[in-house]
PDB file of C-alpha atoms and ligand atoms in Angstrom:
ATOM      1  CA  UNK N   1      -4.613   0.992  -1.856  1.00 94.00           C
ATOM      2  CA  UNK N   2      -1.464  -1.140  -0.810  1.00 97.00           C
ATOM      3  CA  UNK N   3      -1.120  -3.725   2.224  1.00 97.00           C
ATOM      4  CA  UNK N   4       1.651  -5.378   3.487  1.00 97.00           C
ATOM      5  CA  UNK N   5       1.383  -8.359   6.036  1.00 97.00           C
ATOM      6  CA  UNK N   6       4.636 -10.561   7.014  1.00 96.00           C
ATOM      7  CA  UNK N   7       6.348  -9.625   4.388  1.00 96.00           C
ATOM      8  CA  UNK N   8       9.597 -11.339   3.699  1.00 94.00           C
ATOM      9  CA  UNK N   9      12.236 -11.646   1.136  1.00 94.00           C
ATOM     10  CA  UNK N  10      15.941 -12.348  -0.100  1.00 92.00           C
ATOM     11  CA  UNK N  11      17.291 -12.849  -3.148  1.00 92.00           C
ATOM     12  CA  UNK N  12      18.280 -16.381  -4.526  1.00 88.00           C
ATOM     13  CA  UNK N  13      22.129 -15.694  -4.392  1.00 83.00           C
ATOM     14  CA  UNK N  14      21.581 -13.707  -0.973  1.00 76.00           C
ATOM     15  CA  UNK N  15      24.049 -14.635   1.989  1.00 69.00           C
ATOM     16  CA  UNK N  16      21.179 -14.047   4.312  1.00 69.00           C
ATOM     17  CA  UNK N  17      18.186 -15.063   5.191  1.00 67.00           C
ATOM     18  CA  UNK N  18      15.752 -12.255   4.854  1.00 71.00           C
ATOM     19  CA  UNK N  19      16.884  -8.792   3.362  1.00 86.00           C
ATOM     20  CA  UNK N  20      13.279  -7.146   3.616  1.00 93.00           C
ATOM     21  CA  UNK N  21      11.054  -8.163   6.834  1.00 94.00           C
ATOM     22  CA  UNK N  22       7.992  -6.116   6.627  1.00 96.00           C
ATOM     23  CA  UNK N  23       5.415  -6.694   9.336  1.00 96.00           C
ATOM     24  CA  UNK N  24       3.259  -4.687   8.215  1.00 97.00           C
ATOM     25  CA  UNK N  25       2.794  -1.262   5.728  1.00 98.00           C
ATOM     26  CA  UNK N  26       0.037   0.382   4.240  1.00 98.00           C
ATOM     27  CA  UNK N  27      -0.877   3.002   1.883  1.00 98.00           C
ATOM     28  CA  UNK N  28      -4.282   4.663   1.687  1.00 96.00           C
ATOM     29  CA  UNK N  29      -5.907   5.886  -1.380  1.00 94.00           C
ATOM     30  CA  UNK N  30      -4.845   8.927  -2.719  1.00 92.00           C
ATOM     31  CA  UNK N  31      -2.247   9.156   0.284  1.00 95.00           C
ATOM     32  CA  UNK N  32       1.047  10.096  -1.156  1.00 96.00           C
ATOM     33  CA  UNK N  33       4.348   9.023   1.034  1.00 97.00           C
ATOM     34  CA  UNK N  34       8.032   9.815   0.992  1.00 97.00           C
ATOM     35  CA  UNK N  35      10.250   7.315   1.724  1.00 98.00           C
ATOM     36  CA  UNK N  36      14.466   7.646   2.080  1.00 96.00           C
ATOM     37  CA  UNK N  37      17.064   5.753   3.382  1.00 93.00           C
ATOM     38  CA  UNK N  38      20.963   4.544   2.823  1.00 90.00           C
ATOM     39  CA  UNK N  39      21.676   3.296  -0.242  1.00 91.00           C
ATOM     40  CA  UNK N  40      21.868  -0.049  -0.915  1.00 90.00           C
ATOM     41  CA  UNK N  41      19.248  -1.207   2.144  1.00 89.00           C
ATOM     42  CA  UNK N  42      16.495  -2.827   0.051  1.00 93.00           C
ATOM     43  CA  UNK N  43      14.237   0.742  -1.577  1.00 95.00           C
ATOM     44  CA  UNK N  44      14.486  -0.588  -4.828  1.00 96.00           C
ATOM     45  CA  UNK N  45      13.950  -4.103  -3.687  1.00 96.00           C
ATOM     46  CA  UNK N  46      10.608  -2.979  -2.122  1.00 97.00           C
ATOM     47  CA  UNK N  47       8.887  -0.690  -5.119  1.00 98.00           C
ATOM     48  CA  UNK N  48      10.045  -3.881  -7.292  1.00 97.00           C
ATOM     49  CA  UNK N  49       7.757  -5.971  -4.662  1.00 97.00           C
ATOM     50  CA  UNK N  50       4.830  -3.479  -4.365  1.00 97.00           C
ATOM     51  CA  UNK N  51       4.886  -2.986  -8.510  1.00 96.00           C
ATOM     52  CA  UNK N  52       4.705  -7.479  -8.656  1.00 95.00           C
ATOM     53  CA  UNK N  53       8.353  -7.263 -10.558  1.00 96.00           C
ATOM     54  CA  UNK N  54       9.507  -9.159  -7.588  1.00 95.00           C
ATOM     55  CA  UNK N  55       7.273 -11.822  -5.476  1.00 94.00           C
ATOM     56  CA  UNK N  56       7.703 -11.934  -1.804  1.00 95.00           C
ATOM     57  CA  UNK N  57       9.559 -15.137   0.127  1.00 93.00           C
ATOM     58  CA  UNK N  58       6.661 -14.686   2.966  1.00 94.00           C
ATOM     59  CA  UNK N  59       3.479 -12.962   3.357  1.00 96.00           C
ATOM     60  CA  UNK N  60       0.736 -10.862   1.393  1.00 97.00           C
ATOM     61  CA  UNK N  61       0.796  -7.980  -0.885  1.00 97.00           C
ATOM     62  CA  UNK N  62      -2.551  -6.564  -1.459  1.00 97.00           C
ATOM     63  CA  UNK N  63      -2.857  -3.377  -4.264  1.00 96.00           C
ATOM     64  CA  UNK N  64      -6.027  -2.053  -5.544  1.00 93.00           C
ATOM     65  CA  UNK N  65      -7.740  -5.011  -3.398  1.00 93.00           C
ATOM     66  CA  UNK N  66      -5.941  -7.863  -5.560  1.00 94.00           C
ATOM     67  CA  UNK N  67      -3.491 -10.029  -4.344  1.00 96.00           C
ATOM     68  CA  UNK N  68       0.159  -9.837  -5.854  1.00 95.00           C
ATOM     69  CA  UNK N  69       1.538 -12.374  -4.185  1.00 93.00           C
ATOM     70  CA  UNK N  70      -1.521 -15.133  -5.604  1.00 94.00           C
ATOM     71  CA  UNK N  71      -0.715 -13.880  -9.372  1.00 95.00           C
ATOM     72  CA  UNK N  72       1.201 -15.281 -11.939  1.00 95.00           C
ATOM     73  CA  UNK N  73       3.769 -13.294 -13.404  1.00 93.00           C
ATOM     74  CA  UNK N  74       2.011 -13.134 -16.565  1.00 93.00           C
ATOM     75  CA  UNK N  75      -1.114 -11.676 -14.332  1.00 94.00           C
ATOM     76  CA  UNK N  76       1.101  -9.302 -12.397  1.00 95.00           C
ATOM     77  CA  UNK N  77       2.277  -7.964 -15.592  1.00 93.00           C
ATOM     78  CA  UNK N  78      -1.231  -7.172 -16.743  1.00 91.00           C
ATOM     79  CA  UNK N  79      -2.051  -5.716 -13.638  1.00 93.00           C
ATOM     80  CA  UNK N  80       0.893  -3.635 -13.388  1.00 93.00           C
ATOM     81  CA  UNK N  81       0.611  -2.407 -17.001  1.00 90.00           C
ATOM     82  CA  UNK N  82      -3.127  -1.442 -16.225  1.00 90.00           C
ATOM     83  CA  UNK N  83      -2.899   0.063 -12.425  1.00 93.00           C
ATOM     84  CA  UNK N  84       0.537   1.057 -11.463  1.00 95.00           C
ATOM     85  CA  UNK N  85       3.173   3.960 -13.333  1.00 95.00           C
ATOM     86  CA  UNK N  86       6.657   3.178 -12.447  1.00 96.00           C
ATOM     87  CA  UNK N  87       9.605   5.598 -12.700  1.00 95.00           C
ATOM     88  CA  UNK N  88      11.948   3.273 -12.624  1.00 94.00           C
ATOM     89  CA  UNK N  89      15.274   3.811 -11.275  1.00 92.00           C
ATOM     90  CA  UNK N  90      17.469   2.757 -14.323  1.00 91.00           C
ATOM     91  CA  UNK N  91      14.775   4.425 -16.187  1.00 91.00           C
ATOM     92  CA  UNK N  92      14.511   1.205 -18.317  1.00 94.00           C
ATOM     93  CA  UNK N  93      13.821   3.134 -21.819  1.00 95.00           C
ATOM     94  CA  UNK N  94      14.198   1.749 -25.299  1.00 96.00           C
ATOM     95  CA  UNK N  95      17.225   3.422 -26.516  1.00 97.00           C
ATOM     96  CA  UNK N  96      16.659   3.531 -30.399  1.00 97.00           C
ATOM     97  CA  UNK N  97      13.438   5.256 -29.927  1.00 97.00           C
ATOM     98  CA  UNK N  98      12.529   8.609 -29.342  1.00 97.00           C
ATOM     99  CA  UNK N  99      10.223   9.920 -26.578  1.00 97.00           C
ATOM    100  CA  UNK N 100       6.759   9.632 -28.298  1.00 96.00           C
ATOM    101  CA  UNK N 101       7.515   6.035 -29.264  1.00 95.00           C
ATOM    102  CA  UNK N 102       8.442   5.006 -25.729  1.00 96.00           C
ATOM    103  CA  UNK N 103       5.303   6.621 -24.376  1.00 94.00           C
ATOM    104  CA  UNK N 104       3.221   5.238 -27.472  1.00 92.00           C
ATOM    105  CA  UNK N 105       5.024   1.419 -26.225  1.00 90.00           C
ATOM    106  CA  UNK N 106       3.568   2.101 -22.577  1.00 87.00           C
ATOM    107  CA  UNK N 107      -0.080   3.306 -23.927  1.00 82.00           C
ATOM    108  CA  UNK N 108      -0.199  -0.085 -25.978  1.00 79.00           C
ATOM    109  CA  UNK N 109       0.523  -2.455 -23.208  1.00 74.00           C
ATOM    110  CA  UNK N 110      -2.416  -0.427 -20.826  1.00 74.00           C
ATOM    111  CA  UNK N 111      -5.773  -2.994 -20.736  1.00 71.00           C
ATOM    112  CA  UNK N 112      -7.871  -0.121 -20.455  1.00 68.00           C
ATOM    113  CA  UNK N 113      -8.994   1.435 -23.379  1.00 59.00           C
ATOM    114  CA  UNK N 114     -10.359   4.480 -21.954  1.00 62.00           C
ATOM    115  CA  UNK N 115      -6.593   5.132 -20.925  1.00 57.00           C
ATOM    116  CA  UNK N 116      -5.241   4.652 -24.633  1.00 65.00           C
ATOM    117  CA  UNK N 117      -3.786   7.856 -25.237  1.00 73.00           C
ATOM    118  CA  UNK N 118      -3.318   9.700 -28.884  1.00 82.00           C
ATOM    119  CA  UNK N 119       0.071  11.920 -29.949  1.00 86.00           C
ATOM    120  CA  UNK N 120      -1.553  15.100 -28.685  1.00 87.00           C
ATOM    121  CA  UNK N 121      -1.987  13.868 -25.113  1.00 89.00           C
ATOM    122  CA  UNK N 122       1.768  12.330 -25.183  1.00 92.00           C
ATOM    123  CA  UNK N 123       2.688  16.141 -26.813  1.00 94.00           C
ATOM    124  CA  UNK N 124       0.911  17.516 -23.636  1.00 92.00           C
ATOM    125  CA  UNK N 125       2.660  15.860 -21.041  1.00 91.00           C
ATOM    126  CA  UNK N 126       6.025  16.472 -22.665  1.00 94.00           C
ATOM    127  CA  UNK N 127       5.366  19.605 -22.608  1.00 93.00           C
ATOM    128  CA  UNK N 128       4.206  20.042 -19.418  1.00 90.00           C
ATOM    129  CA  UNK N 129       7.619  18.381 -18.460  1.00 91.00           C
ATOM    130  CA  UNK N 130       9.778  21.182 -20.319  1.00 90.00           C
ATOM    131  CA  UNK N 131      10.311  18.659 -23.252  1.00 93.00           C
ATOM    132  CA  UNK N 132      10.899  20.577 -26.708  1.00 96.00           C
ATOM    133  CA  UNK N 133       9.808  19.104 -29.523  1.00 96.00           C
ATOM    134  CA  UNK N 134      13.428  18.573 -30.904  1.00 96.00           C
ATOM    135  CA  UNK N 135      14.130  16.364 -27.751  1.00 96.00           C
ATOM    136  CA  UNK N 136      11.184  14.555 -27.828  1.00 95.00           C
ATOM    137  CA  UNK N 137      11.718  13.135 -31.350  1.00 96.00           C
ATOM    138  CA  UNK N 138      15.409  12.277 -30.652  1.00 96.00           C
ATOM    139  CA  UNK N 139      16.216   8.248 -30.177  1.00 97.00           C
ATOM    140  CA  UNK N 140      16.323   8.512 -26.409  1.00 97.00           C
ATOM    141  CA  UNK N 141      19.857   7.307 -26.147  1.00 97.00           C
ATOM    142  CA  UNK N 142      20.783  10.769 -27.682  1.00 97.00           C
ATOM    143  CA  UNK N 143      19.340  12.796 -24.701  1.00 96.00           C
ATOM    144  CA  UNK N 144      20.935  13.671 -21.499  1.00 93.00           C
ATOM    145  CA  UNK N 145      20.054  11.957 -18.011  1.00 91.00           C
ATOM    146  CA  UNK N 146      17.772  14.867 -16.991  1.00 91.00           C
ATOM    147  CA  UNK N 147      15.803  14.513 -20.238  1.00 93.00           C
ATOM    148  CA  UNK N 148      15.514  10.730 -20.359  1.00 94.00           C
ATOM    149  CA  UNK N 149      14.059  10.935 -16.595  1.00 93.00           C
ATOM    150  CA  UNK N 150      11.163  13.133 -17.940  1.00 93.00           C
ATOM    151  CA  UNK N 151      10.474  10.969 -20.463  1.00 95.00           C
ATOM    152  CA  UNK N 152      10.682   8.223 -17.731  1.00 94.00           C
ATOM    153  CA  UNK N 153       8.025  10.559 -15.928  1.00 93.00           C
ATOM    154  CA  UNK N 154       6.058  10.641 -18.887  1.00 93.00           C
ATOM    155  CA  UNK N 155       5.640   6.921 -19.665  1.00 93.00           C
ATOM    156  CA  UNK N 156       4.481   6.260 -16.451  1.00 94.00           C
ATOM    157  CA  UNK N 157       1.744   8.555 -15.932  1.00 92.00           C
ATOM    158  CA  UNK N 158       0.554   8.224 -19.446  1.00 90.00           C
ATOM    159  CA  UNK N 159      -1.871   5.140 -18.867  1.00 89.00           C
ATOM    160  CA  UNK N 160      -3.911   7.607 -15.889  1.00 89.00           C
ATOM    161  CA  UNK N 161      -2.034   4.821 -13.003  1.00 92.00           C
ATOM    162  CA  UNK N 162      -3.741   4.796  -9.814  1.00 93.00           C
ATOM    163  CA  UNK N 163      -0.834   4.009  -8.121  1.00 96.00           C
ATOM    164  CA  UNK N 164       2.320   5.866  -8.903  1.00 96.00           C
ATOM    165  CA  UNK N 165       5.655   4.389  -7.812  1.00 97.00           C
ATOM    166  CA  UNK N 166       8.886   6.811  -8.360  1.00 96.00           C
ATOM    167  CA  UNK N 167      12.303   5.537  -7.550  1.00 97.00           C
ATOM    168  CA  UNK N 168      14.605   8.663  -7.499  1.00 94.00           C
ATOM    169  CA  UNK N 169      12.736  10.726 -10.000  1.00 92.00           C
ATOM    170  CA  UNK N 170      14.416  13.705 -10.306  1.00 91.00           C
ATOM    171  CA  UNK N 171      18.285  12.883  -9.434  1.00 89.00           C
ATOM    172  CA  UNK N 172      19.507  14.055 -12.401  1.00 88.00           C
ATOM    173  CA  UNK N 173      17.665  16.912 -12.777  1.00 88.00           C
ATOM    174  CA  UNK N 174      18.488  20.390 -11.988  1.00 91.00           C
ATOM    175  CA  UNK N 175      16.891  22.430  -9.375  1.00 92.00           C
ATOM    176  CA  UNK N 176      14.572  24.059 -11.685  1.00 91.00           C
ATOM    177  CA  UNK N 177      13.262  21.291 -13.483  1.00 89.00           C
ATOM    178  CA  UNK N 178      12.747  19.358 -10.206  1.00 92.00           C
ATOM    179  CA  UNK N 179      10.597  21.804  -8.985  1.00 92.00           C
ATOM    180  CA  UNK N 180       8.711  22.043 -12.095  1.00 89.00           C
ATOM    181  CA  UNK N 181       9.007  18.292 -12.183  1.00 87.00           C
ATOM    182  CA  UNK N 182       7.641  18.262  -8.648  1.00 92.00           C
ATOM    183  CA  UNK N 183       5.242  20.233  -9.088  1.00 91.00           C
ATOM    184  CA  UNK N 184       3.457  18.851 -11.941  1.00 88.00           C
ATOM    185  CA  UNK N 185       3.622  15.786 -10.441  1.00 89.00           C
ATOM    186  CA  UNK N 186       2.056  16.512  -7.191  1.00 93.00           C
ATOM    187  CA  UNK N 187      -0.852  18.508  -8.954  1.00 89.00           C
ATOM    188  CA  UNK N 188      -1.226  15.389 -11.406  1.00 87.00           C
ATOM    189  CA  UNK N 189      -1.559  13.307  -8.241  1.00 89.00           C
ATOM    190  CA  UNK N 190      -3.898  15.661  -6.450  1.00 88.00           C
ATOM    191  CA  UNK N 191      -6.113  16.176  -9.208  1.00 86.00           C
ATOM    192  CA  UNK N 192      -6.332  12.448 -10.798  1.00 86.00           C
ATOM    193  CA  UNK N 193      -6.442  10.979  -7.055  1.00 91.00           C
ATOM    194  CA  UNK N 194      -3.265   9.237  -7.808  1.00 94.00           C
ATOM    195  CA  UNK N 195      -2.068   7.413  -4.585  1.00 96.00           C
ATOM    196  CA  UNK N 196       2.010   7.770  -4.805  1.00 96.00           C
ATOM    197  CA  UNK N 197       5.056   6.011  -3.081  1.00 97.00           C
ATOM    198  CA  UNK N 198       8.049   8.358  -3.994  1.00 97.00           C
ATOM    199  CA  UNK N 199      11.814   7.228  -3.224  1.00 97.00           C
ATOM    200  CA  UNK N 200      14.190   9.931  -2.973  1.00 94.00           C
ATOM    201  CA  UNK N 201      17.585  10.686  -1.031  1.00 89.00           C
ATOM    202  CA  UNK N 202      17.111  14.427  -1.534  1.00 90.00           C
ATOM    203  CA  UNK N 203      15.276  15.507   1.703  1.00 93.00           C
ATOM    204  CA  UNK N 204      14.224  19.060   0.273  1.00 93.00           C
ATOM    205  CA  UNK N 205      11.798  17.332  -1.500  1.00 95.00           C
ATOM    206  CA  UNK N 206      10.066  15.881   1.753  1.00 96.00           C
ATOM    207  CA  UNK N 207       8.513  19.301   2.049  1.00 95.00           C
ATOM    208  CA  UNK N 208       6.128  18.299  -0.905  1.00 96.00           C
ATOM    209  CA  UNK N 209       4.656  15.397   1.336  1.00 96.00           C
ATOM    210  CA  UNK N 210       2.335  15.054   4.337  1.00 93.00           C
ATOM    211  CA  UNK N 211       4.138  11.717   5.289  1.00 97.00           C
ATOM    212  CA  UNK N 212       7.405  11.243   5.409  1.00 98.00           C
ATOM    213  CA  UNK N 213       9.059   8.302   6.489  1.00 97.00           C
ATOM    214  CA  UNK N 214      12.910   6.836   6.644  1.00 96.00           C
ATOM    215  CA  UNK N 215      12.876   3.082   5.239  1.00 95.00           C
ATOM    216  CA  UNK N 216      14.911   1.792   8.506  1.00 93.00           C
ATOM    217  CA  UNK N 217      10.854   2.191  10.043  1.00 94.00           C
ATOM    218  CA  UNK N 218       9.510   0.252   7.103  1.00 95.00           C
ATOM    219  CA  UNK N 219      11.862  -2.637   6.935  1.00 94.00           C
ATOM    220  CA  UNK N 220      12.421  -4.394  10.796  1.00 90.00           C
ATOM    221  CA  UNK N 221      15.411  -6.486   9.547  1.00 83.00           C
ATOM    222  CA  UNK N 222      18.284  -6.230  12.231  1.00 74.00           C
ATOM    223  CA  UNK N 223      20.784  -5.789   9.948  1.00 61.00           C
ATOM    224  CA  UNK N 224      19.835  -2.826   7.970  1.00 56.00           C
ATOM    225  CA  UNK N 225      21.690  -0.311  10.409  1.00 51.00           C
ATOM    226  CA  UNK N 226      24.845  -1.841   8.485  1.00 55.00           C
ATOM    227  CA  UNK N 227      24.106  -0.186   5.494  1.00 62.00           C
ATOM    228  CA  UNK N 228      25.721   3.055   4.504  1.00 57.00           C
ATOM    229  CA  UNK N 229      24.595   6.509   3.382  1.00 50.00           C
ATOM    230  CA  UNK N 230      25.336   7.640   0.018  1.00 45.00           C
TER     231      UNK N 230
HETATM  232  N1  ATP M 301      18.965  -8.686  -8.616  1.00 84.53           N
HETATM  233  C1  ATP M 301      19.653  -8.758  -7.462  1.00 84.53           C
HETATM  234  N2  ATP M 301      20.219  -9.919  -7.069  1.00 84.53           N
HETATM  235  C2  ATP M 301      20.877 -10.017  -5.896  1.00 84.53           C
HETATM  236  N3  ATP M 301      21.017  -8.996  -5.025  1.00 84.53           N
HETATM  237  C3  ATP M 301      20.475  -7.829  -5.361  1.00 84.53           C
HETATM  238  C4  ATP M 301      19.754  -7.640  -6.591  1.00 84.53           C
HETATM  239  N4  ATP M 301      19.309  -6.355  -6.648  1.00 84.53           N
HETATM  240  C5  ATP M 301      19.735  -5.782  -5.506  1.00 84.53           C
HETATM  241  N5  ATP M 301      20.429  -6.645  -4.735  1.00 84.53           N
HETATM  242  C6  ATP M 301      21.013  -6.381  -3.410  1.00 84.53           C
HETATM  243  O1  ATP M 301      19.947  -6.034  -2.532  1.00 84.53           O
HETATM  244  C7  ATP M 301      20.309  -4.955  -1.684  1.00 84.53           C
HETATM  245  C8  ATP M 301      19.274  -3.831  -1.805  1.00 84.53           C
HETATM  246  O2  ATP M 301      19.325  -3.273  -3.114  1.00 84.53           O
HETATM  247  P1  ATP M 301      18.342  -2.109  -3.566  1.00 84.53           P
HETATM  248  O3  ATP M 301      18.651  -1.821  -4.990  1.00 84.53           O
HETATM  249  O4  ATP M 301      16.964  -2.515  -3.234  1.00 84.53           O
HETATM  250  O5  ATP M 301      18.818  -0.917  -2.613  1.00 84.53           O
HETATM  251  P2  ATP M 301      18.393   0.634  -2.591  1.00 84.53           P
HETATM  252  O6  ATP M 301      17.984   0.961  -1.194  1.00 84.53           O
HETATM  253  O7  ATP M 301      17.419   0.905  -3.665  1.00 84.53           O
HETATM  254  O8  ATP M 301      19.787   1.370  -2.904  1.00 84.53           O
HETATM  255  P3  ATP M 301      20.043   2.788  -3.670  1.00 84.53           P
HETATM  256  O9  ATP M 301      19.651   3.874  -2.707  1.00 84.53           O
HETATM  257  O10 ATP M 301      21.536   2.756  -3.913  1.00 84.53           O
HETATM  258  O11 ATP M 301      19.264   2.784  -4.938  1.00 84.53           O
HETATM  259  C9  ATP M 301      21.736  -4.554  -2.088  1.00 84.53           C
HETATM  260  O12 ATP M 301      22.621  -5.106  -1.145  1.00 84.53           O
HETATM  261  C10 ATP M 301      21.929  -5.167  -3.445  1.00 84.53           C
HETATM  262  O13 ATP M 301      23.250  -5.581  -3.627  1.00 84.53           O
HETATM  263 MG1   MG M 302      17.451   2.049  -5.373  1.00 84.53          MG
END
């Protein structure tokens, strides 16, 4: 599903060199990984690189056999909005509209038109995320953290992704709803042979994965053991 070679990269106004150095990681299909680490050391940085929001410095980036780092960003965008679901960690939803609209915004972008999705499937999944019907027709700006992560959830498994990328899913939710959240998520995954990279620093929720894996192993650059824990 995903494959890393020489991967390097820094940001323009970086002091050094290379932040990420990457010789090599991979990701099966339909595997499912847990990845944590201190904050601050480059998690974000690499889901932005494996989802094309970000283009490597060095080396190849492989994802449903296509290569990321070859594509314009206009191609990566199309690729991304037909492939890959992204919980993003700053959620990144419109704020003047509610749930359904958000969802309805991803389900346009998608390529595929066997993914389109009508109100009744976008209902579903609310639902099956403990979204009431009051919340989910609230702008989104009027919800509270917890909520506006479900919907976040929502949106990006709405298109069917083959490739599910979650950056701190379920940090503001409560220990109910991340179970449920969990869950739901995991079955989805199971049952739609969804291959998922999941970012979290709660460890409790490593229990829900076969491989688990700090980022320190993923990323070989020297000066990561600088970074702090949150
Ligand atoms: N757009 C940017 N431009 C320049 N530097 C950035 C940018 N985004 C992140 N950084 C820097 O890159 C480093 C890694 O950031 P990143 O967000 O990937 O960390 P993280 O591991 O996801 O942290 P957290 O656990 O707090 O979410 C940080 O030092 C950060 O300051
Ligand atoms: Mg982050």
């Amino acid at each position: 599903m995903i494959q890393l070679k020489d991967i390097r990269f820094h940001y323009p106004n970086s002091p050094h060199e290379s932040m990420l150095n990457i010789p090599h990681w991979s990701l099966s299909h339909h595997e499912h990984t847990f990845i944590y680490g201190p904050s601050g050391c480059g998690k974000t940085t690499f889901l932005n690189l494996l989802s094309g929001l970000l283009t490597p410095t060095h080396g190849t980036i492989d994802v449903c056999q296509q290569r990321l780092d070859r594509m314009s960003s206009r191609q990566r965008d199309r690729f991304r909005a037909g492939h890959i679901g992204y919980v993003f960690q700053q959620l990144n939803l419109i704020p003047y509209l509610n749930a359904i609209e958000n969802i309805q915004l991803a389900s346009y972008f998608s390529p595929s038109t066997e993914a389109k999705s009508s109100i009744l499937d976008i209902k579903h999944l609310l639902r099956s995320l403990n979204m009431t019907k009051h919340e989910w027709s609230q702008p989104t700006r009027q919800l509270s953290l917890g909520q506006q992560q479900r919907v976040a959830i929502a949106r990006a498994l709405i298109n069917k992704p083959k490739l599910l990328i979650a950056d701190e899913p379920t940090s503001a939710l409560d220990s109910k709803n991340t179970k449920t959240i969990m869950s739901f998520m995991m079955s989805l995954s199971k049952s739609h042979q969804v291959s998922l990279v999941f970012v979290s620093h709660d460890l409790s929720l490593a229990d829900y994965f076969h491989r688990v894996e700090p980022f320190q192993h993923i990323n070989q650059w020297e000066s990561i053991a600088s970074c702090s824990y949150n």
